[in-house]
Amino acid sequence: EVLSCDVPFRAIDTPRALLRIGEIMKRLQPAAVFAHAIGTARMLARARAVGLLSAPLFMVLHANVRTWLEDDRQRKMARWLLKRELGWMYSRADGVIAVSRGAAEELKSLFPGKILKIETIYNPIDLEQIDAAVTSMPSDAFVSTFMGLPRPIILTVGRLSPEKNQALLLRAYARLPQGSRGSLVIVGEGDTRAQLESLARELGIESDTHFPGFVPNPWWYMARSDLYVLPSRSEAYPMVLIEALACGLSIVATDCRHGPAEIIQSESFGTLVPGDAPEALAAAMNRRLEPVGARNELHIEIRGFLEAYRPSVVANRYVAAVSRLNNG
């Protein structure tokens, strides 16, 4: 049964949200409850505290918690209160599932003694959906422009925001040899778009840099690009790198917290560079753009690696984790 819970998450709506959660639990009597979003986790922890949730509660950590707690845009008191709330919230769970080993270790270090049961399960990826998307011509307006771009084509996909750090990629791209750097495509929308476009003009790469905004089928573009770059300051586990590998792309990524080092397990998959180092990023991009042999053999190796991300495999890992966390 699929049920729309329609649970509000504003603090002022807490009483109504708790009553709704109680109704849902009584009706469904679930064997286990998973909270994937921070708002959901917060309300379910409160429901557990007041006795409205008796089923085992598992919180799935998709974020880099330390990034929240080090956000200078928040006042020091707000960050202190957030840390106390997160510690209380995660301690109410019967277990925590983190989407990367780095995120799991970080959570344990932030709340020593409170997070006793935690496992790592990577998010799933629908390989069949990506394979179909790669051969399906997109309907967005950028396709015609993309088909005429000078090669090589360097691509990144993601929300335009400070933590994704597309500014680093622009500065690195500007350092590539002008005659051979091809085109840079930055797919996505977000708050920093105007600043990024201004930076591209300032660096003198405006004519080579393209901001198509959101595209519904980024995998088609991935399969026809030459290099994928992840310049992030922080991640929980960047599934876009898994998608890029599934599309046969070579990768350069910053070795940020968390996830890239767990995905780029060998130089054949990609190259990791220090964060906020445009010279190092540019050098790695230049190396990865050189002709690479044995692409078919590498593709076979990558497809074997991706098998662990199939939804059926991940679902079985969740079932096994619930059993271990409940009985551990």
PDB file of N, CA and C in Angstrom, residues 257-303:
ATOM      1  N   ARG A 257      34.617  15.756   1.882  1.00  0.00           N
ATOM      2  CA  ARG A 257      33.766  14.936   2.737  1.00  0.00           C
ATOM      3  C   ARG A 257      32.341  14.981   2.163  1.00  0.00           C
ATOM      4  N   HIS A 258      31.758  13.850   1.887  1.00  0.00           N
ATOM      5  CA  HIS A 258      32.230  12.480   1.935  1.00  0.00           C
ATOM      6  C   HIS A 258      31.826  11.816   0.633  1.00  0.00           C
ATOM      7  N   GLY A 259      32.392  10.690   0.336  1.00  0.00           N
ATOM      8  CA  GLY A 259      31.919   9.891  -0.763  1.00  0.00           C
ATOM      9  C   GLY A 259      32.817   9.743  -1.966  1.00  0.00           C
ATOM     10  N   PRO A 260      33.420  10.815  -2.516  1.00  0.00           N
ATOM     11  CA  PRO A 260      34.220  10.621  -3.726  1.00  0.00           C
ATOM     12  C   PRO A 260      35.312   9.559  -3.581  1.00  0.00           C
ATOM     13  N   ALA A 261      35.984   9.530  -2.436  1.00  0.00           N
ATOM     14  CA  ALA A 261      37.052   8.540  -2.249  1.00  0.00           C
ATOM     15  C   ALA A 261      36.507   7.118  -2.148  1.00  0.00           C
ATOM     16  N   GLU A 262      35.234   6.980  -1.767  1.00  0.00           N
ATOM     17  CA  GLU A 262      34.612   5.652  -1.701  1.00  0.00           C
ATOM     18  C   GLU A 262      34.158   5.184  -3.077  1.00  0.00           C
ATOM     19  N   ILE A 263      34.013   6.109  -4.013  1.00  0.00           N
ATOM     20  CA  ILE A 263      33.579   5.778  -5.373  1.00  0.00           C
ATOM     21  C   ILE A 263      34.778   5.653  -6.308  1.00  0.00           C
ATOM     22  N   ILE A 264      35.670   6.636  -6.276  1.00  0.00           N
ATOM     23  CA  ILE A 264      36.862   6.611  -7.139  1.00  0.00           C
ATOM     24  C   ILE A 264      37.901   5.731  -6.449  1.00  0.00           C
ATOM     25  N   GLN A 265      37.748   4.440  -6.615  1.00  0.00           N
ATOM     26  CA  GLN A 265      38.577   3.481  -5.893  1.00  0.00           C
ATOM     27  C   GLN A 265      39.884   3.173  -6.606  1.00  0.00           C
ATOM     28  N   SER A 266      40.003   3.601  -7.848  1.00  0.00           N
ATOM     29  CA  SER A 266      41.251   3.385  -8.576  1.00  0.00           C
ATOM     30  C   SER A 266      41.404   4.489  -9.614  1.00  0.00           C
ATOM     31  N   GLU A 267      42.608   4.676 -10.083  1.00  0.00           N
ATOM     32  CA  GLU A 267      42.893   5.712 -11.079  1.00  0.00           C
ATOM     33  C   GLU A 267      42.172   5.423 -12.392  1.00  0.00           C
ATOM     34  N   SER A 268      41.813   4.162 -12.619  1.00  0.00           N
ATOM     35  CA  SER A 268      41.090   3.846 -13.847  1.00  0.00           C
ATOM     36  C   SER A 268      39.684   4.440 -13.834  1.00  0.00           C
ATOM     37  N   PHE A 269      39.112   4.629 -12.636  1.00  0.00           N
ATOM     38  CA  PHE A 269      37.779   5.217 -12.522  1.00  0.00           C
ATOM     39  C   PHE A 269      37.828   6.745 -12.607  1.00  0.00           C
ATOM     40  N   GLY A 270      38.872   7.333 -12.079  1.00  0.00           N
ATOM     41  CA  GLY A 270      38.945   8.786 -12.055  1.00  0.00           C
ATOM     42  C   GLY A 270      40.109   9.260 -11.198  1.00  0.00           C
ATOM     43  N   THR A 271      40.166  10.574 -11.001  1.00  0.00           N
ATOM     44  CA  THR A 271      41.243  11.194 -10.244  1.00  0.00           C
ATOM     45  C   THR A 271      40.660  12.067  -9.154  1.00  0.00           C
ATOM     46  N   LEU A 272      41.217  11.948  -7.943  1.00  0.00           N
ATOM     47  CA  LEU A 272      40.834  12.797  -6.818  1.00  0.00           C
ATOM     48  C   LEU A 272      41.875  13.893  -6.640  1.00  0.00           C
ATOM     49  N   VAL A 273      41.393  15.100  -6.339  1.00  0.00           N
ATOM     50  CA  VAL A 273      42.303  16.228  -6.113  1.00  0.00           C
ATOM     51  C   VAL A 273      41.896  16.934  -4.831  1.00  0.00           C
ATOM     52  N   PRO A 274      42.810  17.689  -4.215  1.00  0.00           N
ATOM     53  CA  PRO A 274      42.445  18.460  -3.021  1.00  0.00           C
ATOM     54  C   PRO A 274      41.381  19.505  -3.351  1.00  0.00           C
ATOM     55  N   GLY A 275      40.573  19.840  -2.359  1.00  0.00           N
ATOM     56  CA  GLY A 275      39.556  20.862  -2.558  1.00  0.00           C
ATOM     57  C   GLY A 275      40.149  22.259  -2.619  1.00  0.00           C
ATOM     58  N   ASP A 276      39.441  23.161  -3.322  1.00  0.00           N
ATOM     59  CA  ASP A 276      39.828  24.568  -3.419  1.00  0.00           C
ATOM     60  C   ASP A 276      41.255  24.759  -3.923  1.00  0.00           C
ATOM     61  N   ALA A 277      41.653  23.924  -4.875  1.00  0.00           N
ATOM     62  CA  ALA A 277      42.990  24.037  -5.483  1.00  0.00           C
ATOM     63  C   ALA A 277      42.817  24.041  -6.995  1.00  0.00           C
ATOM     64  N   PRO A 278      42.546  25.199  -7.592  1.00  0.00           N
ATOM     65  CA  PRO A 278      42.268  25.234  -9.040  1.00  0.00           C
ATOM     66  C   PRO A 278      43.420  24.729  -9.895  1.00  0.00           C
ATOM     67  N   GLU A 279      44.679  24.957  -9.457  1.00  0.00           N
ATOM     68  CA  GLU A 279      45.810  24.467 -10.248  1.00  0.00           C
ATOM     69  C   GLU A 279      45.822  22.944 -10.300  1.00  0.00           C
ATOM     70  N   ALA A 280      45.606  22.306  -9.141  1.00  0.00           N
ATOM     71  CA  ALA A 280      45.586  20.841  -9.096  1.00  0.00           C
ATOM     72  C   ALA A 280      44.408  20.290  -9.891  1.00  0.00           C
ATOM     73  N   LEU A 281      43.264  20.942  -9.795  1.00  0.00           N
ATOM     74  CA  LEU A 281      42.098  20.482 -10.539  1.00  0.00           C
ATOM     75  C   LEU A 281      42.339  20.611 -12.039  1.00  0.00           C
ATOM     76  N   ALA A 282      42.912  21.720 -12.451  1.00  0.00           N
ATOM     77  CA  ALA A 282      43.201  21.918 -13.875  1.00  0.00           C
ATOM     78  C   ALA A 282      44.182  20.877 -14.395  1.00  0.00           C
ATOM     79  N   ALA A 283      45.220  20.584 -13.617  1.00  0.00           N
ATOM     80  CA  ALA A 283      46.216  19.591 -14.040  1.00  0.00           C
ATOM     81  C   ALA A 283      45.581  18.218 -14.187  1.00  0.00           C
ATOM     82  N   ALA A 284      44.716  17.845 -13.236  1.00  0.00           N
ATOM     83  CA  ALA A 284      44.054  16.544 -13.304  1.00  0.00           C
ATOM     84  C   ALA A 284      43.098  16.486 -14.497  1.00  0.00           C
ATOM     85  N   MET A 285      42.376  17.573 -14.749  1.00  0.00           N
ATOM     86  CA  MET A 285      41.482  17.618 -15.903  1.00  0.00           C
ATOM     87  C   MET A 285      42.260  17.462 -17.190  1.00  0.00           C
ATOM     88  N   ASN A 286      43.388  18.128 -17.288  1.00  0.00           N
ATOM     89  CA  ASN A 286      44.205  18.059 -18.500  1.00  0.00           C
ATOM     90  C   ASN A 286      44.694  16.637 -18.739  1.00  0.00           C
ATOM     91  N   ARG A 287      45.095  15.957 -17.656  1.00  0.00           N
ATOM     92  CA  ARG A 287      45.559  14.565 -17.787  1.00  0.00           C
ATOM     93  C   ARG A 287      44.428  13.649 -18.228  1.00  0.00           C
ATOM     94  N   ARG A 288      43.243  13.816 -17.629  1.00  0.00           N
ATOM     95  CA  ARG A 288      42.143  12.913 -17.942  1.00  0.00           C
ATOM     96  C   ARG A 288      41.603  13.148 -19.352  1.00  0.00           C
ATOM     97  N   LEU A 289      41.867  14.314 -19.922  1.00  0.00           N
ATOM     98  CA  LEU A 289      41.400  14.594 -21.274  1.00  0.00           C
ATOM     99  C   LEU A 289      42.297  13.997 -22.339  1.00  0.00           C
ATOM    100  N   GLU A 290      43.469  13.515 -21.927  1.00  0.00           N
ATOM    101  CA  GLU A 290      44.355  12.850 -22.882  1.00  0.00           C
ATOM    102  C   GLU A 290      43.713  11.536 -23.313  1.00  0.00           C
ATOM    103  N   PRO A 291      44.005  11.070 -24.543  1.00  0.00           N
ATOM    104  CA  PRO A 291      43.403   9.820 -25.014  1.00  0.00           C
ATOM    105  C   PRO A 291      43.686   8.673 -24.050  1.00  0.00           C
ATOM    106  N   VAL A 292      42.643   7.921 -23.743  1.00  0.00           N
ATOM    107  CA  VAL A 292      42.762   6.790 -22.820  1.00  0.00           C
ATOM    108  C   VAL A 292      42.423   5.517 -23.572  1.00  0.00           C
ATOM    109  N   GLY A 293      43.301   4.519 -23.491  1.00  0.00           N
ATOM    110  CA  GLY A 293      43.068   3.251 -24.169  1.00  0.00           C
ATOM    111  C   GLY A 293      42.220   2.307 -23.339  1.00  0.00           C
ATOM    112  N   ALA A 294      41.912   1.173 -23.924  1.00  0.00           N
ATOM    113  CA  ALA A 294      41.193   0.082 -23.246  1.00  0.00           C
ATOM    114  C   ALA A 294      39.880   0.554 -22.633  1.00  0.00           C
ATOM    115  N   ARG A 295      39.150   1.428 -23.360  1.00  0.00           N
ATOM    116  CA  ARG A 295      37.896   1.949 -22.808  1.00  0.00           C
ATOM    117  C   ARG A 295      36.847   0.846 -22.642  1.00  0.00           C
ATOM    118  N   ASN A 296      36.797  -0.105 -23.574  1.00  0.00           N
ATOM    119  CA  ASN A 296      35.820  -1.188 -23.468  1.00  0.00           C
ATOM    120  C   ASN A 296      36.073  -2.047 -22.240  1.00  0.00           C
ATOM    121  N   GLU A 297      37.365  -2.359 -21.973  1.00  0.00           N
ATOM    122  CA  GLU A 297      37.693  -3.157 -20.804  1.00  0.00           C
ATOM    123  C   GLU A 297      37.327  -2.411 -19.522  1.00  0.00           C
ATOM    124  N   LEU A 298      37.570  -1.096 -19.504  1.00  0.00           N
ATOM    125  CA  LEU A 298      37.225  -0.297 -18.336  1.00  0.00           C
ATOM    126  C   LEU A 298      35.712  -0.291 -18.140  1.00  0.00           C
ATOM    127  N   HIS A 299      34.958  -0.225 -19.235  1.00  0.00           N
ATOM    128  CA  HIS A 299      33.499  -0.213 -19.136  1.00  0.00           C
ATOM    129  C   HIS A 299      32.998  -1.495 -18.488  1.00  0.00           C
ATOM    130  N   ILE A 300      33.590  -2.619 -18.843  1.00  0.00           N
ATOM    131  CA  ILE A 300      33.204  -3.895 -18.239  1.00  0.00           C
ATOM    132  C   ILE A 300      33.504  -3.891 -16.744  1.00  0.00           C
ATOM    133  N   GLU A 301      34.655  -3.355 -16.361  1.00  0.00           N
ATOM    134  CA  GLU A 301      35.016  -3.272 -14.939  1.00  0.00           C
ATOM    135  C   GLU A 301      34.039  -2.389 -14.180  1.00  0.00           C
ATOM    136  N   ILE A 302      33.660  -1.279 -14.765  1.00  0.00           N
ATOM    137  CA  ILE A 302      32.736  -0.358 -14.106  1.00  0.00           C
ATOM    138  C   ILE A 302      31.361  -0.983 -13.962  1.00  0.00           C
ATOM    139  N   ARG A 303      30.868  -1.670 -14.992  1.00  0.00           N
ATOM    140  CA  ARG A 303      29.543  -2.285 -14.894  1.00  0.00           C
ATOM    141  C   ARG A 303      29.509  -3.333 -13.783  1.00  0.00           C
TER     142      ARG A 303
END
